[in-house]
mmCIF file with all atom_site columns, C-alpha atoms in Angstrom:
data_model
loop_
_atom_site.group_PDB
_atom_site.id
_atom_site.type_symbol
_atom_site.label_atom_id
_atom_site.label_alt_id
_atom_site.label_comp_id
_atom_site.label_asym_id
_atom_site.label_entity_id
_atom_site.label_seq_id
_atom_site.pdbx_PDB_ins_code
_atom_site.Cartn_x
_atom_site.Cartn_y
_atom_site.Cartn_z
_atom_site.occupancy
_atom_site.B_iso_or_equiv
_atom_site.pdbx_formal_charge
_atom_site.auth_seq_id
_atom_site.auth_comp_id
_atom_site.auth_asym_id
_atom_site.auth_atom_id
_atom_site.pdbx_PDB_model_num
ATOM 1   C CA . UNK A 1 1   ? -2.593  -21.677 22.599  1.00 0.00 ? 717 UNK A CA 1
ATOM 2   C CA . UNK A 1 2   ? 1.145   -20.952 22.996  1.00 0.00 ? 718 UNK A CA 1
ATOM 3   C CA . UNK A 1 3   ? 3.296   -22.391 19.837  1.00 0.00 ? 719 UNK A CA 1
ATOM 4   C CA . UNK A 1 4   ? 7.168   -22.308 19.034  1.00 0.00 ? 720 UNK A CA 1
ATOM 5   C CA . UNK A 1 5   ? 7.612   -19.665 16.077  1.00 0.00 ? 721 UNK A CA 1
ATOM 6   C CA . UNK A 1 6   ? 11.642  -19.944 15.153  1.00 0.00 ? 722 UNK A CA 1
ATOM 7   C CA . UNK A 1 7   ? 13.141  -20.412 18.490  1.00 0.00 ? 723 UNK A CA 1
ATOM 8   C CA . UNK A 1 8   ? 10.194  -18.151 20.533  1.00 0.00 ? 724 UNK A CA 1
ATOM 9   C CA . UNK A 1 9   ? 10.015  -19.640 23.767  1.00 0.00 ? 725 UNK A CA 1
ATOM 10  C CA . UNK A 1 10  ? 6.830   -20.392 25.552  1.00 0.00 ? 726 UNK A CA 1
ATOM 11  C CA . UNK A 1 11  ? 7.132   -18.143 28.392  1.00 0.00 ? 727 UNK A CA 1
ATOM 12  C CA . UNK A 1 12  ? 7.649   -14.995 26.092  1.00 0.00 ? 728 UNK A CA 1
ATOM 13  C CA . UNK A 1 13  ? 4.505   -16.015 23.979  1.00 0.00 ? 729 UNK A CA 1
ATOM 14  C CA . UNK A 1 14  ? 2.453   -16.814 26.995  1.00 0.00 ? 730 UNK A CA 1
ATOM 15  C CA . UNK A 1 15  ? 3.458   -13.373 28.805  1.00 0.00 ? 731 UNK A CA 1
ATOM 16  C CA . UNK A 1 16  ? 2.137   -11.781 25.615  1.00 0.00 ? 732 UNK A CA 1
ATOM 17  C CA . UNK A 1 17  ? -1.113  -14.134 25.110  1.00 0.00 ? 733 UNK A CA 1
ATOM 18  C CA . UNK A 1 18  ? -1.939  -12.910 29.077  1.00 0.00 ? 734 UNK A CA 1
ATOM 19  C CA . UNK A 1 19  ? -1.178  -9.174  28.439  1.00 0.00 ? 735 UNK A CA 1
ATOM 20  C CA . UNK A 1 20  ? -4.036  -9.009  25.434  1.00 0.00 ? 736 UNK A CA 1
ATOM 21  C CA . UNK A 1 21  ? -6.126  -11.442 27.771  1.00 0.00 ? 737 UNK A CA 1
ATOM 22  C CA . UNK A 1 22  ? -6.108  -9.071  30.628  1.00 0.00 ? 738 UNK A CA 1
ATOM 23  C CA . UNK A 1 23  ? -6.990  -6.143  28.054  1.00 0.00 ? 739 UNK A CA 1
ATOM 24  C CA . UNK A 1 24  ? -10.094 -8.576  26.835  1.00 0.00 ? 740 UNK A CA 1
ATOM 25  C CA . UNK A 1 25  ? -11.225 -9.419  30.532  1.00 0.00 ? 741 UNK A CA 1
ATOM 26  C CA . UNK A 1 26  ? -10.987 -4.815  31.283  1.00 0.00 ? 742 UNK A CA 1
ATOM 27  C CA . UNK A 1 27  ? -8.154  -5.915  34.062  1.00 0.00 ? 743 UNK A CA 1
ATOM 28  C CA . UNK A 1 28  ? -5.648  -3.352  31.895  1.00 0.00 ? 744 UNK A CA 1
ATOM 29  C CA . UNK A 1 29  ? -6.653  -0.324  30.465  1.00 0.00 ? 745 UNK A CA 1
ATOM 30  C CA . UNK A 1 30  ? -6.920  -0.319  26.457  1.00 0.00 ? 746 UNK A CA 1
ATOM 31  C CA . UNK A 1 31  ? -3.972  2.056   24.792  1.00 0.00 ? 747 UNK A CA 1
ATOM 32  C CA . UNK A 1 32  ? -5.915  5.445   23.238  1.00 0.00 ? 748 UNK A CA 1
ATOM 33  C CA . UNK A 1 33  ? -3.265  4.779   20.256  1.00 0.00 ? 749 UNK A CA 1
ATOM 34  C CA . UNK A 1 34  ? -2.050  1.362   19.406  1.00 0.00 ? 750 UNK A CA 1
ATOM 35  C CA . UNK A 1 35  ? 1.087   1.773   16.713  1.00 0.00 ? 751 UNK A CA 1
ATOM 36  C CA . UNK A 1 36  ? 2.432   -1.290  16.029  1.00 0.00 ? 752 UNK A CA 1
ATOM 37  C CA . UNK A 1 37  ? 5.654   0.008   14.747  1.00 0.00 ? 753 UNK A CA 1
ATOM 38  C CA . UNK A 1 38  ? 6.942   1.213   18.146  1.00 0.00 ? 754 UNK A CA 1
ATOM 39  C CA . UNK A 1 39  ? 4.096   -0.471  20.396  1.00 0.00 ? 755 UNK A CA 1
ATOM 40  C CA . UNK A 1 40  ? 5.083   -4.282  18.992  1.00 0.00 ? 756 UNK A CA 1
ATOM 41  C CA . UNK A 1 41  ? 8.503   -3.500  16.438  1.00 0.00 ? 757 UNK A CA 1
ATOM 42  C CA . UNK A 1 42  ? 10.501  -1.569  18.777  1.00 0.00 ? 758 UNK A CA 1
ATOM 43  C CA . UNK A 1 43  ? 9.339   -3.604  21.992  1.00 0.00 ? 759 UNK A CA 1
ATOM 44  C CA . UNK A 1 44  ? 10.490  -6.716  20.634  1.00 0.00 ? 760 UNK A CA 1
ATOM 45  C CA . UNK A 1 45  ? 13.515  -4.969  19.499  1.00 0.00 ? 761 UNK A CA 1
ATOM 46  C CA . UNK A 1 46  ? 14.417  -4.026  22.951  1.00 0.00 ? 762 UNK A CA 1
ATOM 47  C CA . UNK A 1 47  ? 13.933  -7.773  24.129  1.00 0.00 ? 763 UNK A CA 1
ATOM 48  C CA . UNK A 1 48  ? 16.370  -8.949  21.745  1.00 0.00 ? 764 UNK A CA 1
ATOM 49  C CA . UNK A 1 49  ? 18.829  -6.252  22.909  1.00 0.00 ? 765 UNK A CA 1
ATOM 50  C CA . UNK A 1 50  ? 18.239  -7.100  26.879  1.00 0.00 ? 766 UNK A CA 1
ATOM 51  C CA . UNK A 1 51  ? 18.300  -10.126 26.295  1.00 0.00 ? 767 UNK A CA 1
ATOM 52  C CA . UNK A 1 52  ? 14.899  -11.450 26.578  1.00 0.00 ? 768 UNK A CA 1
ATOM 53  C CA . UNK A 1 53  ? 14.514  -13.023 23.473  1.00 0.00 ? 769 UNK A CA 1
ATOM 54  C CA . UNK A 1 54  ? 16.543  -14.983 21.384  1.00 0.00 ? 770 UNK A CA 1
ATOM 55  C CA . UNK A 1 55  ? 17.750  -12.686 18.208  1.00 0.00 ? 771 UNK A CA 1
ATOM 56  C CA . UNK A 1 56  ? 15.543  -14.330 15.134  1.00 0.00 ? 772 UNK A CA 1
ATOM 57  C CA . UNK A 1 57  ? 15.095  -12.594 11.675  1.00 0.00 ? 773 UNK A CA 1
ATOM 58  C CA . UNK A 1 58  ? 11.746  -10.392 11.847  1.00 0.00 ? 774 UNK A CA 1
ATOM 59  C CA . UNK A 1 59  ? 11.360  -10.353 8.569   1.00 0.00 ? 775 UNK A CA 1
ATOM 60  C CA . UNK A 1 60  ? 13.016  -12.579 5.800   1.00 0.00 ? 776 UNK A CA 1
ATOM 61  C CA . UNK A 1 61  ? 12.680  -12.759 2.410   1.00 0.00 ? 777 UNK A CA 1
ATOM 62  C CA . UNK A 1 62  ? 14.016  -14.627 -0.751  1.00 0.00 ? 778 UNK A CA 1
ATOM 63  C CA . UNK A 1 63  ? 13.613  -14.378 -3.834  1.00 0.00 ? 779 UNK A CA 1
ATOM 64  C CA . UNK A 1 64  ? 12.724  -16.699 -6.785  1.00 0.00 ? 780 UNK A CA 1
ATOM 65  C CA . UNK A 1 65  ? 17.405  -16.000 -8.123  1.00 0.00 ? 781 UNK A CA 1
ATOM 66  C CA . UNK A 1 66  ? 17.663  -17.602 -4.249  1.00 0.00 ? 782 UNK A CA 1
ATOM 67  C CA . UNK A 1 67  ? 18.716  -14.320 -3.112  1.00 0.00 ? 783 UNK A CA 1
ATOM 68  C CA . UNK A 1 68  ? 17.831  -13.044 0.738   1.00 0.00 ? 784 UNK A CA 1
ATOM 69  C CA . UNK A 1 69  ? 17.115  -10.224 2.718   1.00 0.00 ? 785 UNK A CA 1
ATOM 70  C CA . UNK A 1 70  ? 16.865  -10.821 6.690   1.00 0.00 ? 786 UNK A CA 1
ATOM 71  C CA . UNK A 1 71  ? 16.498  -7.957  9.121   1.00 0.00 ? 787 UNK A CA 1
ATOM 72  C CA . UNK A 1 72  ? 16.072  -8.395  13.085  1.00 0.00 ? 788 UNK A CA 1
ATOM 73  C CA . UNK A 1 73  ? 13.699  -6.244  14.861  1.00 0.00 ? 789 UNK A CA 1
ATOM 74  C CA . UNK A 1 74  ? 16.631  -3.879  15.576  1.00 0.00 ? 790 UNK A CA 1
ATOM 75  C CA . UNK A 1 75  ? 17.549  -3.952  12.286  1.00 0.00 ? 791 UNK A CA 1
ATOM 76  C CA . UNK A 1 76  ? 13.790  -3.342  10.914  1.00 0.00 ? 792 UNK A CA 1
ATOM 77  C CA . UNK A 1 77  ? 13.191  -0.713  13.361  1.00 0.00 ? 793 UNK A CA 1
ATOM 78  C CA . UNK A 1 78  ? 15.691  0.893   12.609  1.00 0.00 ? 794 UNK A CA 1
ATOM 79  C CA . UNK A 1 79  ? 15.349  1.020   8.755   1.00 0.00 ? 795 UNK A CA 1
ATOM 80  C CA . UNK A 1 80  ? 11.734  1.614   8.992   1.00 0.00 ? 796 UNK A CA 1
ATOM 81  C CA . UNK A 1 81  ? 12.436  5.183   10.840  1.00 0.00 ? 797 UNK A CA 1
ATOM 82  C CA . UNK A 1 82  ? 14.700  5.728   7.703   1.00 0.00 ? 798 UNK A CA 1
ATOM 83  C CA . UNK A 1 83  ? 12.117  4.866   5.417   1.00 0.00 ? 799 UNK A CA 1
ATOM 84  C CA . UNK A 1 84  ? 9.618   7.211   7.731   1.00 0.00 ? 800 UNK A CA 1
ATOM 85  C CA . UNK A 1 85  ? 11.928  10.233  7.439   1.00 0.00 ? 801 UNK A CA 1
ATOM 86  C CA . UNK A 1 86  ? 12.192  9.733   3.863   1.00 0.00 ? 802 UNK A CA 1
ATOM 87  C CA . UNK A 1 87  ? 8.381   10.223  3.779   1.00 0.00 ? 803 UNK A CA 1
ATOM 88  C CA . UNK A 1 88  ? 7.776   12.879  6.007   1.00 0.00 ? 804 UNK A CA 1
ATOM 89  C CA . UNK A 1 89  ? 10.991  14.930  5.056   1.00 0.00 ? 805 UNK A CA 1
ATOM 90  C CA . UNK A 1 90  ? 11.892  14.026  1.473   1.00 0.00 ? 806 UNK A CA 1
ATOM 91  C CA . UNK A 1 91  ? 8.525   13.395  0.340   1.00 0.00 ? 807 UNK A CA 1
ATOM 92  C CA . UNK A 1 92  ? 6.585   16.193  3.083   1.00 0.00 ? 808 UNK A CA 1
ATOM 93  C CA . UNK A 1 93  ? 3.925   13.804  4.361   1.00 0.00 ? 809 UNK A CA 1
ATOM 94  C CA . UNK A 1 94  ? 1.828   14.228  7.554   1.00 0.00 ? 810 UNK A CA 1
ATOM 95  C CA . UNK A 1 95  ? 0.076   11.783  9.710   1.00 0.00 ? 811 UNK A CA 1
ATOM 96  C CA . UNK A 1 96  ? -3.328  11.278  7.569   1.00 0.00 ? 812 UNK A CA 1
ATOM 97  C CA . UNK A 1 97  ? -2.035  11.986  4.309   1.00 0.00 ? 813 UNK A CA 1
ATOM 98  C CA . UNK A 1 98  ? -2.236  8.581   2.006   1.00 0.00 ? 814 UNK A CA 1
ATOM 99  C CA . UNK A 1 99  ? 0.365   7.115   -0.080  1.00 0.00 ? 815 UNK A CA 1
ATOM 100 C CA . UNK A 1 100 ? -0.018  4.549   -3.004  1.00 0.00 ? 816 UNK A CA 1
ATOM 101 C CA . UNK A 1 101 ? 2.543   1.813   -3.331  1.00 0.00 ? 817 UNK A CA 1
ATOM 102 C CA . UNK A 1 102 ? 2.596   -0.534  -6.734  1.00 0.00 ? 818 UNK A CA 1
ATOM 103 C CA . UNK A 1 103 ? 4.992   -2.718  -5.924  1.00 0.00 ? 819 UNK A CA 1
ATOM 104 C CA . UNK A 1 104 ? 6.043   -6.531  -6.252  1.00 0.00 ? 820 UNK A CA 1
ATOM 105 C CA . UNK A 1 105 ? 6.761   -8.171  -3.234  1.00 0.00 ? 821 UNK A CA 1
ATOM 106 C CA . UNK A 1 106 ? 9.976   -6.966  -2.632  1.00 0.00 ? 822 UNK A CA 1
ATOM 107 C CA . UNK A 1 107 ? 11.537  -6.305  0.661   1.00 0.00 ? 823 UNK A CA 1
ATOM 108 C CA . UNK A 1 108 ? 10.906  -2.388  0.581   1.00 0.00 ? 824 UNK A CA 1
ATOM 109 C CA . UNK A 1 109 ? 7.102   -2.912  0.473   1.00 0.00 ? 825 UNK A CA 1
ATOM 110 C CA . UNK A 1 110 ? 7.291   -4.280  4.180   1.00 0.00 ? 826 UNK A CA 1
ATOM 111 C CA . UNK A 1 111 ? 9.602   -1.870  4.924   1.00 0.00 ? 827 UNK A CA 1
ATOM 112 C CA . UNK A 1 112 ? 7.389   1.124   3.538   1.00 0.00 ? 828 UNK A CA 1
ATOM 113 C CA . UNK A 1 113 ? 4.160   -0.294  5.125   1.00 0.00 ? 829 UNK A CA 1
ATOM 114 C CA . UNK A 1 114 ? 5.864   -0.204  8.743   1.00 0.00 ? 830 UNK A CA 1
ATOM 115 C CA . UNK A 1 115 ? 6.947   3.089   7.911   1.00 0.00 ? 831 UNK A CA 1
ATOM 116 C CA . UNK A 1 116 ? 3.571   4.488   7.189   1.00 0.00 ? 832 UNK A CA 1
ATOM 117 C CA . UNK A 1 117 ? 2.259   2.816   10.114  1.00 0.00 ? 833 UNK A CA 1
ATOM 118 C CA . UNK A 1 118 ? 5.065   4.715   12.487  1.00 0.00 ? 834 UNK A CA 1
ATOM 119 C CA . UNK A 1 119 ? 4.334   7.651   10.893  1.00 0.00 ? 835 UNK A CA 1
ATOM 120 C CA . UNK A 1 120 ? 0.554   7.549   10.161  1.00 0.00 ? 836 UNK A CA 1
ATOM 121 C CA . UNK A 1 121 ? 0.523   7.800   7.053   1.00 0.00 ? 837 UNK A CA 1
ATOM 122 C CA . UNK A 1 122 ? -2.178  5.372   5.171   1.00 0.00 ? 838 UNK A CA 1
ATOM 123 C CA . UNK A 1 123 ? -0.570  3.217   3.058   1.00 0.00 ? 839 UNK A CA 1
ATOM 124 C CA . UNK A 1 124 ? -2.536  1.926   -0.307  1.00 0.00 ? 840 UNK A CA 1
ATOM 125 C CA . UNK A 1 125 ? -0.675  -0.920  -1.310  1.00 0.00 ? 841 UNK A CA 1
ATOM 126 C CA . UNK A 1 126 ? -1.537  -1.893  -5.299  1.00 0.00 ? 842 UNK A CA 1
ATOM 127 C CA . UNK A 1 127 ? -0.228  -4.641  -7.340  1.00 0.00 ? 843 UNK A CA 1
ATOM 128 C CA . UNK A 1 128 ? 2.606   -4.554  -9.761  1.00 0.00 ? 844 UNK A CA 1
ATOM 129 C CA . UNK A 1 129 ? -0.203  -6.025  -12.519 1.00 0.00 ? 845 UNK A CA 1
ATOM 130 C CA . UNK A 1 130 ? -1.942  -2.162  -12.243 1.00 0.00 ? 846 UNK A CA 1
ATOM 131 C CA . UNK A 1 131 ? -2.494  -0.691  -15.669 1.00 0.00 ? 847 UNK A CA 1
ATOM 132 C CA . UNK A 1 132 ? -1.752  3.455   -16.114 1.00 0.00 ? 848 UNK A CA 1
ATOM 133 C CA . UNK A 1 133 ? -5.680  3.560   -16.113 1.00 0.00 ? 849 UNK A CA 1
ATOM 134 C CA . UNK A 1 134 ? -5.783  1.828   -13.069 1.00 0.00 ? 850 UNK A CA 1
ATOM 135 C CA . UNK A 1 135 ? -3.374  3.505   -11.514 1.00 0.00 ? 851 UNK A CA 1
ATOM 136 C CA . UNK A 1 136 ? -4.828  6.928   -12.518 1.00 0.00 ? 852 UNK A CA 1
ATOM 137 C CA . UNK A 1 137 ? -8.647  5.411   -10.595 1.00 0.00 ? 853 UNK A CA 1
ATOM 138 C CA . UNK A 1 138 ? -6.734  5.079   -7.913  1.00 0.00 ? 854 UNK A CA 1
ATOM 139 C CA . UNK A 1 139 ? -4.768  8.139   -7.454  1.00 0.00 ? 855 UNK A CA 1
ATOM 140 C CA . UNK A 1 140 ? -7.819  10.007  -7.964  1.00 0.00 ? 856 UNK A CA 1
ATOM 141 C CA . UNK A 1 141 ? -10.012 7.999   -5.796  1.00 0.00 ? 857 UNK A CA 1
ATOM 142 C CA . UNK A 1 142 ? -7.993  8.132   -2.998  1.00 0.00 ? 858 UNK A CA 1
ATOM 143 C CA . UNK A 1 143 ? -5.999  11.704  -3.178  1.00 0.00 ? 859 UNK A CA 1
ATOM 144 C CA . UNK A 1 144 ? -3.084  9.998   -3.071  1.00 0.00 ? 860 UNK A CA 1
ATOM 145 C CA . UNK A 1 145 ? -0.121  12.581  -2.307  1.00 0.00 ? 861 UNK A CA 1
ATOM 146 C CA . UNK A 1 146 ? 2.710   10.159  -2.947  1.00 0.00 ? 862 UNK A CA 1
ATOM 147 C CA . UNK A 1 147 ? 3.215   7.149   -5.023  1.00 0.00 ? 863 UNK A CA 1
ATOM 148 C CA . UNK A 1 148 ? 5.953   4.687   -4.728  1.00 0.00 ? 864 UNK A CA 1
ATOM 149 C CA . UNK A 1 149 ? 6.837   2.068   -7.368  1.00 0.00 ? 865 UNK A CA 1
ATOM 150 C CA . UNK A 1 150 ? 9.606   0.728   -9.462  1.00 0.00 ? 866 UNK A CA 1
ATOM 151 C CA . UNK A 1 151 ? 11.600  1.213   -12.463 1.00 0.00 ? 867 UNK A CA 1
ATOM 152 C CA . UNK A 1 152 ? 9.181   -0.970  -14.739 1.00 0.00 ? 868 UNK A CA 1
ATOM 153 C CA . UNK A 1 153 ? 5.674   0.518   -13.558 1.00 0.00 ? 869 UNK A CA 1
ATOM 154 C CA . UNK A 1 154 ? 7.858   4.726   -13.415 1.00 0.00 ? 870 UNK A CA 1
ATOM 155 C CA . UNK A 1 155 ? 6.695   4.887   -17.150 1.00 0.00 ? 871 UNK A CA 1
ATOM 156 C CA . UNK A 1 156 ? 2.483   4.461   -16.635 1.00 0.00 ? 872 UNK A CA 1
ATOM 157 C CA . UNK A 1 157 ? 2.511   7.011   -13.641 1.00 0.00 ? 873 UNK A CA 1
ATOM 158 C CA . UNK A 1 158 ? 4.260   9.210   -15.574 1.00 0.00 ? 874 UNK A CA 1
ATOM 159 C CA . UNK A 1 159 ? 1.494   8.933   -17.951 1.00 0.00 ? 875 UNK A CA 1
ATOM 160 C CA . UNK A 1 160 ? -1.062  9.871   -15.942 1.00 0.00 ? 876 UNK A CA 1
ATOM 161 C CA . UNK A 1 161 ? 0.803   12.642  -13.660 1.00 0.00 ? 877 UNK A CA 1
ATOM 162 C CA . UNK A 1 162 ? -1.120  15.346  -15.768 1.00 0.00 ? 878 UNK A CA 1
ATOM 163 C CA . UNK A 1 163 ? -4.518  14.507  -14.579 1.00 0.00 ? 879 UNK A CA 1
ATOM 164 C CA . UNK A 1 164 ? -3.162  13.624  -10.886 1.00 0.00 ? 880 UNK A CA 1
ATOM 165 C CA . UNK A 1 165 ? -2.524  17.281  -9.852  1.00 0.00 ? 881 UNK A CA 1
ATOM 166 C CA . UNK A 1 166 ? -2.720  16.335  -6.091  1.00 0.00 ? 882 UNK A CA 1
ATOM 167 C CA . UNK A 1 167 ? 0.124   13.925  -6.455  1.00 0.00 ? 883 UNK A CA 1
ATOM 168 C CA . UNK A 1 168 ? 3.279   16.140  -4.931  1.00 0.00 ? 884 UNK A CA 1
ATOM 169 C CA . UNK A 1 169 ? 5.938   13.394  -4.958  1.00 0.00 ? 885 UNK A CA 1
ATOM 170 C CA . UNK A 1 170 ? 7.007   10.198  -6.445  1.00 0.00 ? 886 UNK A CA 1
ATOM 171 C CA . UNK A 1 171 ? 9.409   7.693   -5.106  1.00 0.00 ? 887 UNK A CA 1
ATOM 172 C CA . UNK A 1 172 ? 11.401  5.050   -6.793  1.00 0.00 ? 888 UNK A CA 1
ATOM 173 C CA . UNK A 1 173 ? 12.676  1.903   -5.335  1.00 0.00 ? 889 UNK A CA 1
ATOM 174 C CA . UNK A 1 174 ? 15.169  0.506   -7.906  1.00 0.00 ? 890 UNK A CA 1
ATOM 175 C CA . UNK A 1 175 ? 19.187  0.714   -8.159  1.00 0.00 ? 891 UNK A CA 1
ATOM 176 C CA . UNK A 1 176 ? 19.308  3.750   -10.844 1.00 0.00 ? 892 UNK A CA 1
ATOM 177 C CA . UNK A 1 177 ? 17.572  7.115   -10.873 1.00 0.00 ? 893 UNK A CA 1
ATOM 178 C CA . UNK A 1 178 ? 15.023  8.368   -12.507 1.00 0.00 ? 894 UNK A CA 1
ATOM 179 C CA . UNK A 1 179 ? 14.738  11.927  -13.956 1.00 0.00 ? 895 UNK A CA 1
ATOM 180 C CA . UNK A 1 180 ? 12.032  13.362  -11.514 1.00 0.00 ? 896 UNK A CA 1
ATOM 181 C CA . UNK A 1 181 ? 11.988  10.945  -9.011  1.00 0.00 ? 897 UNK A CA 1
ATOM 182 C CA . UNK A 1 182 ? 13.074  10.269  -5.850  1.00 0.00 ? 898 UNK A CA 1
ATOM 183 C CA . UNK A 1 183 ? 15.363  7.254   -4.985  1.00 0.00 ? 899 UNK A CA 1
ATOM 184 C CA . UNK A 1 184 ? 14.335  5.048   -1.726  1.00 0.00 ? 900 UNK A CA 1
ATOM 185 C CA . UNK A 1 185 ? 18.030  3.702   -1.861  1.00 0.00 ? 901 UNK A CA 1
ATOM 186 C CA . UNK A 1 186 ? 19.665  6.409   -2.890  1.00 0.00 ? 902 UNK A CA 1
ATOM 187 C CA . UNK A 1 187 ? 17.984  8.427   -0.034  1.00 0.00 ? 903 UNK A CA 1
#
């Protein structure tokens, strides 16, 4: 069923509902590789830009202080192949490798798990209530090459870096820097 979703119109939704229909029904071939970053993002970045679909926020966010965040698709897709450098070039991750992020909800997790997605890296989200022992489990378990968390959880994944030998770079998402770290804002 076709619903308005902030200003979508119906034929938009219903061109989209018949495109996966004809996919279910084997009238249109099935992609190899589905990405949604540039097969869903950047497509319905391109409609805003030509026109074909009214410009609403793609993501928006507000905090608890009141405070906002709201990116278009452009504006995601764009700051999502930032965030994608940032891991493959700062950071030096391939498609495959697997990233940890113990974060709150704060805009840069979306942003970081659309980046991984464009880039194929697996992202590992964990929540900001991790202890350094649970941190360490799961750094361990799953290889982890990167981590990515803030200025309050820095301290326990520092504490655990010596038995996380695997782990070749760390990124920070807060305003100030951290000796050994890398920035996500700054970069």
């Amino acid at each position: 069923p076709c619903r308005l979703f902030h200003g979508c119109n119906r034929l938009l939704t219903s061109k989209i509902i018949s495109y996966y229909d004809s996919i279910n029904q084997c009238k249109k071939e099935l992609p190899e590789y589905f990405n949604f970053a540039s097969d869903v993002l950047d497509e319905w970045s391109q409609l805003e830009k030509d026109g074909g679909r009214p410009a609403n926020p793609a993501f928006w966010w507000v905090n608890d202080g009141g405070e906002e965040v709201k990116w278009s698709f452009e504006e995601l897709g764009f700051l999502s192949r930032k965030a994608a450098n940032i891991l493959s070039e700062a950071c030096g991750l391939q498609r495959g490798d697997r990233v940890i992020a113990v974060l709150p909800r704060v805009p840069e997790w979306w942003l970081l798990n659309v980046a991984c997605m464009r880039t194929g890296i697996v992202f590992i989200p964990g929540t900001s209530q991790l202890t350094a022992k649970d941190i360490l489990y799961r750094l361990q378990a799953s290889k982890a090459k990167c981590i990515i968390t803030n200025d309050t959880l820095a301290p326990a994944v520092e504490s655990v870096m010596p038995d996380c030998p695997f782990l070749k770079s760390k990124l920070i998402v807060a305003k100030g820097s951290r000796d050994g770290w890398l920035n996500l804002k700054e970069l």
